[in-house]
Amino acid sequence: ALATDLGKYTDLLQKTYEFAYTDTKLGLTKDCFSKKVFSTRGSQSYLKSHLNNTSNQKTWLAFLDQKLIGAVTCIIKNDIEAELTGFYVLPQNQGQGIGKRLYDLALDFANNRDILLDIYLHNKKTIKMYKRWGWEIDKNRGNKGYFTRHWEEWPKELEAKCVYMILKRLKNDFVCIYILKLIKSHLRGGKGKKLSLSKLIHHINDR
């Protein structure tokens, strides 16, 4: 991905969000995911940040005849966690294996770390797909795995229910080694990461 892809990237996500998340019964009309909403300063800043490839973050774009049809971003959060975000394929290009190829690239970049994501709860089809791929609800985040999201461009009272998910890939011994590193760093009083009990519990539970 390049910074010059921002226009095409914005267009891709606007179309896929509108298709996947519009639900008038929930108050999520097409206006919530309109071109106007995606062109605001906040939205553009968020989308632009995804195109900033570094050693800890990478975005892959899938083109067909110079048209952007899919994308995925993977962000390395620490030694044991990565985040999957911005994973979308145009509706007319779904079911062709494009999404799975993008997904596999992100998994390789995560390098056996546990992977986190969040998704709108009413997007049942995609949640079902993730569960089929081995993902589960991450009950250690939010309110037992659930939270609400509000965009600043939406009406003040409008919120959408979302769910945190996790793909567990790490082995117990690797997690224990990482925890010991955190403890040693904390005890030494160095500049390492601060020891967080809730974070340790998050990685120990259900393993």
Coordinates of N, CA, C and O in Angstrom, one line a residue, residues 56-120:
N56 N 6.0 -2.7 11.9 CA 5.0 -3.3 12.8 C 3.6 -3.2 12.2 O 2.6 -3.5 12.9
Q57 N 3.5 -2.7 11.0 CA 2.2 -2.5 10.4 C 2.3 -2.7 8.9 O 3.2 -2.1 8.3
K58 N 1.4 -3.4 8.3 CA 1.4 -3.5 6.8 C 0.0 -3.7 6.3 O -0.9 -4.4 6.9
T59 N -0.3 -3.0 5.2 CA -1.6 -3.1 4.5 C -1.3 -3.7 3.1 O -0.4 -3.3 2.4
W60 N -2.1 -4.7 2.7 CA -2.1 -5.3 1.4 C -3.3 -4.9 0.6 O -4.4 -4.9 1.2
L61 N -3.1 -4.5 -0.6 CA -4.2 -4.1 -1.5 C -4.3 -5.1 -2.7 O -3.3 -5.4 -3.3
A62 N -5.5 -5.5 -3.0 CA -5.8 -6.4 -4.1 C -6.4 -5.6 -5.3 O -7.4 -4.9 -5.1
F63 N -5.7 -5.6 -6.5 CA -6.2 -4.9 -7.6 C -6.7 -5.8 -8.7 O -6.1 -6.9 -8.9
L64 N -7.7 -5.5 -9.5 CA -8.1 -6.2 -10.6 C -8.3 -5.2 -11.8 O -9.2 -4.3 -11.7
D65 N -7.4 -5.3 -12.8 CA -7.5 -4.3 -13.9 C -7.4 -2.9 -13.4 O -8.2 -2.0 -13.7
Q66 N -6.5 -2.7 -12.5 CA -6.2 -1.4 -11.9 C -7.3 -0.9 -10.9 O -7.2 0.3 -10.5
K67 N -8.3 -1.7 -10.7 CA -9.4 -1.3 -9.7 C -9.1 -2.0 -8.4 O -8.9 -3.2 -8.3
L68 N -9.2 -1.2 -7.3 CA -8.9 -1.8 -6.0 C -10.2 -2.5 -5.5 O -11.3 -2.0 -5.5
I69 N -10.0 -3.8 -5.3 CA -11.2 -4.6 -4.9 C -11.1 -5.3 -3.5 O -12.1 -5.8 -3.1
G70 N -9.9 -5.2 -2.9 CA -9.8 -5.7 -1.5 C -8.7 -5.2 -0.8 O -7.7 -4.7 -1.4
A71 N -8.7 -5.3 0.5 CA -7.6 -4.8 1.4 C -7.7 -5.5 2.8 O -8.7 -6.0 3.2
V72 N -6.5 -5.5 3.4 CA -6.4 -6.0 4.8 C -5.2 -5.3 5.4 O -4.2 -5.0 4.8
T73 N -5.3 -5.0 6.7 CA -4.2 -4.4 7.5 C -3.9 -5.3 8.7 O -4.9 -5.8 9.4
C74 N -2.6 -5.5 9.0 CA -2.2 -6.2 10.2 C -1.3 -5.3 11.0 O -0.3 -4.8 10.4
I75 N -1.6 -5.2 12.3 CA -0.8 -4.3 13.1 C -0.2 -5.1 14.3 O -0.9 -5.8 15.0
I76 N 1.2 -5.1 14.4 CA 1.8 -5.8 15.5 C 1.7 -5.0 16.8 O 2.2 -3.9 16.8
K77 N 1.1 -5.5 17.8 CA 0.9 -4.7 19.0 C 2.0 -4.9 20.0 O 2.4 -4.0 20.7
N78 N 2.5 -6.1 20.1 CA 3.6 -6.5 21.0 C 4.1 -7.9 20.7 O 3.8 -8.4 19.6
D79 N 4.8 -8.5 21.5 CA 5.5 -9.8 21.2 C 4.4 -10.9 21.0 O 4.8 -11.9 20.4
I80 N 3.3 -10.8 21.6 CA 2.3 -11.9 21.6 C 1.0 -11.6 20.9 O 0.1 -12.4 20.8
E81 N 0.8 -10.3 20.5 CA -0.5 -9.9 19.9 C -0.3 -9.1 18.7 O 0.6 -8.3 18.5
A82 N -1.3 -9.3 17.7 CA -1.4 -8.5 16.5 C -2.9 -8.2 16.3 O -3.7 -8.8 16.9
E83 N -3.1 -7.2 15.5 CA -4.5 -6.8 15.3 C -4.8 -6.9 13.8 O -4.0 -6.4 12.9
L84 N -6.0 -7.5 13.4 CA -6.5 -7.5 12.1 C -7.5 -6.5 11.9 O -8.5 -6.4 12.7
T85 N -7.4 -5.6 10.9 CA -8.3 -4.5 10.7 C -8.4 -4.2 9.2 O -7.6 -4.6 8.4
G86 N -9.4 -3.4 8.8 CA -9.6 -3.0 7.4 C -9.6 -4.1 6.4 O -9.1 -4.0 5.3
F87 N -10.3 -5.3 6.8 CA -10.3 -6.5 6.0 C -11.6 -6.5 5.2 O -12.7 -6.8 5.7
Y88 N -11.5 -6.1 3.9 CA -12.7 -5.9 3.1 C -12.5 -6.3 1.6 O -11.4 -6.1 1.1
V89 N -13.5 -6.9 1.0 CA -13.5 -7.2 -0.4 C -14.8 -6.7 -1.0 O -15.8 -6.9 -0.4
L90 N -14.7 -6.1 -2.2 CA -16.0 -5.6 -2.8 C -17.0 -6.7 -2.9 O -16.6 -7.9 -3.2
P91 N -18.3 -6.5 -2.7 CA -19.3 -7.5 -2.7 C -19.2 -8.4 -4.0 O -19.4 -9.6 -3.9
Q92 N -19.1 -7.7 -5.2 CA -19.1 -8.4 -6.4 C -17.9 -9.3 -6.6 O -17.8 -10.1 -7.6
N93 N -16.8 -9.1 -5.8 CA -15.6 -9.9 -5.9 C -15.4 -10.9 -4.8 O -14.4 -11.6 -4.7
Q94 N -16.4 -11.0 -4.0 CA -16.4 -12.0 -2.9 C -16.6 -13.4 -3.4 O -17.2 -13.6 -4.4
G95 N -16.1 -14.4 -2.7 CA -16.3 -15.8 -3.1 C -15.4 -16.3 -4.2 O -15.6 -17.3 -4.8
Q96 N -14.3 -15.5 -4.4 CA -13.4 -15.8 -5.5 C -12.0 -16.1 -4.9 O -11.0 -16.3 -5.6
G97 N -11.9 -16.2 -3.5 CA -10.6 -16.6 -2.9 C -9.7 -15.4 -2.6 O -8.6 -15.5 -2.1
I98 N -10.2 -14.2 -3.0 CA -9.4 -13.0 -2.8 C -9.2 -12.6 -1.3 O -8.1 -12.4 -0.9
G99 N -10.3 -12.7 -0.6 CA -10.3 -12.4 0.8 C -9.4 -13.4 1.6 O -8.6 -13.0 2.4
K100 N -9.4 -14.7 1.2 CA -8.6 -15.7 1.9 C -7.1 -15.5 1.6 O -6.3 -15.6 2.5
R101 N -6.8 -15.0 0.4 CA -5.4 -14.7 0.1 C -4.9 -13.5 0.9 O -3.7 -13.6 1.4
L102 N -5.7 -12.5 1.0 CA -5.3 -11.4 1.8 C -5.2 -11.8 3.3 O -4.2 -11.4 4.0
Y103 N -6.1 -12.6 3.8 CA -6.1 -13.0 5.2 C -4.9 -13.8 5.5 O -4.2 -13.6 6.5
D104 N -4.5 -14.7 4.6 CA -3.3 -15.5 4.8 C -2.0 -14.6 4.9 O -1.1 -14.9 5.6
L105 N -1.9 -13.6 4.1 CA -0.8 -12.6 4.1 C -0.7 -12.0 5.5 O 0.4 -11.8 6.1
A106 N -1.9 -11.6 6.0 CA -1.9 -10.9 7.3 C -1.5 -11.9 8.4 O -0.7 -11.6 9.4
L107 N -1.9 -13.2 8.3 CA -1.6 -14.2 9.3 C -0.1 -14.4 9.3 O 0.6 -14.6 10.4
D108 N 0.5 -14.5 8.1 CA 2.0 -14.7 8.0 C 2.7 -13.5 8.6 O 3.7 -13.7 9.3
F109 N 2.2 -12.3 8.4 CA 2.9 -11.1 9.0 C 2.8 -11.1 10.5 O 3.7 -10.7 11.2
A110 N 1.7 -11.6 11.1 CA 1.5 -11.7 12.5 C 2.5 -12.7 13.2 O 2.7 -12.6 14.4
N111 N 3.0 -13.6 12.4 CA 4.1 -14.5 12.8 C 3.7 -15.3 14.1 O 4.4 -15.2 15.1
N112 N 2.6 -16.0 14.1 CA 2.2 -16.9 15.1 C 1.7 -16.2 16.4 O 1.5 -16.8 17.4
R113 N 1.6 -14.9 16.4 CA 1.0 -14.2 17.5 C -0.5 -14.4 17.6 O -1.2 -14.8 16.6
D114 N -1.1 -14.2 18.7 CA -2.6 -14.2 18.8 C -3.0 -13.0 18.0 O -2.4 -11.9 18.0
I115 N -4.2 -13.1 17.4 CA -4.7 -12.0 16.6 C -6.0 -11.5 17.1 O -6.9 -12.3 17.4
L116 N -6.2 -10.2 17.2 CA -7.4 -9.6 17.7 C -8.1 -8.8 16.6 O -7.5 -8.4 15.6
L117 N -9.4 -8.7 16.7 CA -10.2 -7.9 15.8 C -11.5 -7.5 16.5 O -11.8 -8.0 17.6
D118 N -12.2 -6.5 16.0 CA -13.5 -6.2 16.4 C -14.4 -6.0 15.2 O -14.0 -5.6 14.2
I119 N -15.7 -6.3 15.4 CA -16.6 -6.3 14.3 C -18.0 -5.9 14.7 O -18.4 -6.2 15.9
Y120 N -18.8 -5.3 13.9 CA -20.2 -5.0 14.2 C -21.0 -6.3 14.4 O -20.9 -7.2 13.6

